[in-house]
Amino acid sequence: MAMVWQQDELFPTASETEIQRTKFLLCKCKSMLLLMNDYEKFTRDMQQVATDGEVARRIDQDELHADKTVNAVILIEKQRWVYEQYQLYTGVIRRATSLIQDKEARDAIQHRYIEGHSFKETILFFRYGLSDSTIRRKLDEGIRSISNTLKLMGFFEKDDEEV
């Protein structure tokens, strides 16, 4: 007996919640990239500040005289964990963006979210080639494409487990 596959199983479509999650991640993408870059450049400085500074002392608000060394290690580990999460998020976003088939939609997503320009700047960037409504539509198409790709990759299931 032959198995029949439905198209929904082979090419899943993202739900409205998943599309909103994708848009949220896209809006945070530039900030994540900047923080990752800063972390890579200044890891040693951040570790020294955590060890020497008052930040380590305030990890536990209830205990005013906490062990600074232990708290500094906790703070450093938290910073490293956040960095790794940002690497995961930006990595899948970049992969999904590169898989958008419509070049105009891919370019609009790249300019607006990955490079971090405002919507107005994006409109001005594409001013001579595309109208405002076309840019808005291309951005929506790009977000849907990224959402569907993330769904296909199993990103939302993994993301839900971590939250």
Short mmCIF file of C-alpha atoms in Angstrom, two decimals:
data_model
loop_
_atom_site.label_atom_id
_atom_site.label_comp_id
_atom_site.label_asym_id
_atom_site.label_seq_id
_atom_site.Cartn_x
_atom_site.Cartn_y
_atom_site.Cartn_z
CA MET A 1 0.00 0.00 0.00
CA ALA A 2 1.43 3.38 -1.03
CA MET A 3 1.59 6.20 1.48
CA VAL A 4 0.05 9.47 0.43
CA TRP A 5 1.68 12.62 1.72
CA GLN A 6 -0.35 15.75 2.14
CA GLN A 7 1.26 18.99 1.07
CA ASP A 8 0.91 20.39 4.60
CA GLU A 9 3.25 17.71 5.92
CA LEU A 10 5.90 18.25 3.28
CA PHE A 11 5.74 22.07 3.19
CA PRO A 12 4.39 23.30 6.53
CA THR A 13 2.91 26.77 6.76
CA ALA A 14 3.68 28.95 9.76
CA SER A 15 0.84 30.00 12.03
CA GLU A 16 0.06 33.63 12.76
CA THR A 17 1.78 33.29 16.16
CA GLU A 18 4.91 31.93 14.48
CA ILE A 19 4.86 34.77 11.95
CA GLN A 20 4.65 37.29 14.80
CA ARG A 21 7.54 35.53 16.58
CA THR A 22 9.58 35.73 13.36
CA LYS A 23 8.83 39.44 13.00
CA PHE A 24 9.88 40.00 16.62
CA LEU A 25 13.19 38.19 16.02
CA LEU A 26 13.76 40.13 12.80
CA CYS A 27 13.17 43.42 14.62
CA LYS A 28 15.74 42.39 17.26
CA CYS A 29 18.23 40.99 14.73
CA LYS A 30 20.39 44.13 14.39
CA SER A 31 20.58 44.53 18.18
CA MET A 32 21.56 40.89 18.58
CA LEU A 33 24.27 41.25 15.93
CA LEU A 34 25.67 44.38 17.60
CA LEU A 35 25.70 42.75 21.04
CA MET A 36 27.35 39.62 19.65
CA ASN A 37 30.03 41.73 18.00
CA ASP A 38 30.59 43.65 21.24
CA TYR A 39 30.79 40.40 23.22
CA GLU A 40 33.36 38.97 20.81
CA LYS A 41 35.53 42.09 20.97
CA PHE A 42 35.31 42.82 24.69
CA THR A 43 34.81 39.45 26.43
CA ARG A 44 37.93 39.87 28.57
CA ASP A 45 36.95 43.39 29.62
CA MET A 46 33.44 42.27 30.52
CA GLN A 47 34.82 39.41 32.61
CA GLN A 48 37.17 41.77 34.44
CA VAL A 49 34.37 44.23 35.13
CA ALA A 50 32.15 41.40 36.39
CA THR A 51 34.87 40.23 38.76
CA ASP A 52 35.95 43.66 39.99
CA GLY A 53 32.76 45.62 39.79
CA GLU A 54 29.63 45.97 41.83
CA VAL A 55 27.57 44.13 39.21
CA ALA A 56 28.76 40.79 40.59
CA ARG A 57 27.77 41.84 44.10
CA ARG A 58 24.16 42.48 43.05
CA ILE A 59 23.30 39.13 41.43
CA ASP A 60 21.24 38.18 44.48
CA GLN A 61 19.31 41.21 45.72
CA ASP A 62 18.42 39.50 49.02
CA GLU A 63 22.01 38.86 50.06
CA LEU A 64 23.93 42.13 50.25
CA HIS A 65 27.31 40.57 51.09
CA ALA A 66 27.45 37.85 48.45
CA ASP A 67 30.67 36.22 47.27
CA LYS A 68 31.79 38.40 44.35
CA THR A 69 33.83 35.65 42.69
CA VAL A 70 30.93 33.19 42.53
CA ASN A 71 28.53 35.86 41.36
CA ALA A 72 31.01 37.00 38.71
CA VAL A 73 31.20 33.45 37.36
CA ILE A 74 27.40 33.28 37.23
CA LEU A 75 27.26 36.62 35.43
CA ILE A 76 29.94 35.56 32.93
CA GLU A 77 28.10 32.29 32.24
CA LYS A 78 24.85 34.17 31.73
CA GLN A 79 26.53 36.52 29.24
CA ARG A 80 27.98 33.53 27.37
CA TRP A 81 24.57 31.78 27.31
CA VAL A 82 22.89 34.92 25.91
CA TYR A 83 25.64 35.17 23.28
CA GLU A 84 25.05 31.55 22.24
CA GLN A 85 21.29 32.10 22.02
CA TYR A 86 21.83 35.16 19.85
CA GLN A 87 24.16 33.11 17.63
CA LEU A 88 21.42 30.52 17.20
CA TYR A 89 18.70 33.09 16.43
CA THR A 90 20.75 35.20 14.02
CA GLY A 91 22.13 32.10 12.32
CA VAL A 92 18.71 30.64 11.51
CA ILE A 93 17.40 34.06 10.48
CA ARG A 94 20.31 34.54 8.07
CA ARG A 95 19.85 31.04 6.64
CA ALA A 96 16.12 31.53 6.20
CA THR A 97 16.67 34.97 4.65
CA SER A 98 19.11 33.54 2.13
CA LEU A 99 16.44 31.00 1.10
CA ILE A 100 13.86 33.63 0.11
CA GLN A 101 13.35 33.05 -3.60
CA ASP A 102 12.03 36.51 -4.50
CA LYS A 103 15.13 38.72 -4.81
CA GLU A 104 13.24 41.94 -4.08
CA ALA A 105 11.70 40.46 -0.92
CA ARG A 106 15.12 39.12 0.17
CA ASP A 107 16.75 42.51 -0.44
CA ALA A 108 13.98 44.33 1.44
CA ILE A 109 14.32 41.99 4.45
CA GLN A 110 18.10 42.33 4.35
CA HIS A 111 17.99 46.12 4.26
CA ARG A 112 15.16 46.57 6.76
CA TYR A 113 15.91 43.95 9.41
CA ILE A 114 19.40 42.48 9.01
CA GLU A 115 21.08 45.85 8.39
CA GLY A 116 18.65 47.49 10.84
CA HIS A 117 17.31 50.41 8.79
CA SER A 118 13.97 52.01 9.59
CA PHE A 119 10.96 51.46 7.35
CA LYS A 120 11.31 55.02 6.03
CA GLU A 121 14.98 54.45 5.20
CA THR A 122 14.05 51.21 3.46
CA ILE A 123 11.45 53.02 1.35
CA LEU A 124 14.00 55.69 0.42
CA PHE A 125 16.58 53.02 -0.44
CA PHE A 126 14.18 51.34 -2.90
CA ARG A 127 12.48 54.60 -3.94
CA TYR A 128 13.27 54.49 -7.64
CA GLY A 129 12.49 50.83 -8.14
CA LEU A 130 9.49 50.07 -5.91
CA SER A 131 6.49 51.90 -4.48
CA ASP A 132 5.78 52.13 -0.73
CA SER A 133 2.99 49.55 -0.90
CA THR A 134 5.17 47.18 -2.93
CA ILE A 135 7.95 47.42 -0.34
CA ARG A 136 5.46 46.73 2.45
CA ARG A 137 4.14 43.72 0.51
CA LYS A 138 7.69 42.45 -0.19
CA LEU A 139 8.55 42.73 3.50
CA ASP A 140 5.41 40.77 4.42
CA GLU A 141 6.23 38.13 1.79
CA GLY A 142 9.77 37.88 3.13
CA ILE A 143 8.58 37.51 6.74
CA ARG A 144 6.15 34.75 5.68
CA SER A 145 8.88 33.00 3.73
CA ILE A 146 11.26 33.15 6.70
CA SER A 147 8.51 31.91 9.04
CA ASN A 148 7.73 28.97 6.79
CA THR A 149 11.42 28.10 6.50
CA LEU A 150 11.86 28.29 10.28
CA LYS A 151 8.82 26.05 10.68
CA LEU A 152 10.28 23.56 8.19
CA MET A 153 13.62 23.62 10.09
CA GLY A 154 11.80 22.82 13.35
CA PHE A 155 12.95 26.08 14.90
CA PHE A 156 9.65 26.93 16.60
CA GLU A 157 9.43 23.52 18.32
CA LYS A 158 12.96 23.93 19.69
CA ASP A 159 12.28 27.56 20.62
CA ASP A 160 9.10 26.55 22.49
CA GLU A 161 11.05 23.93 24.47
CA GLU A 162 13.57 26.53 25.65
CA VAL A 163 10.98 29.11 26.70
#
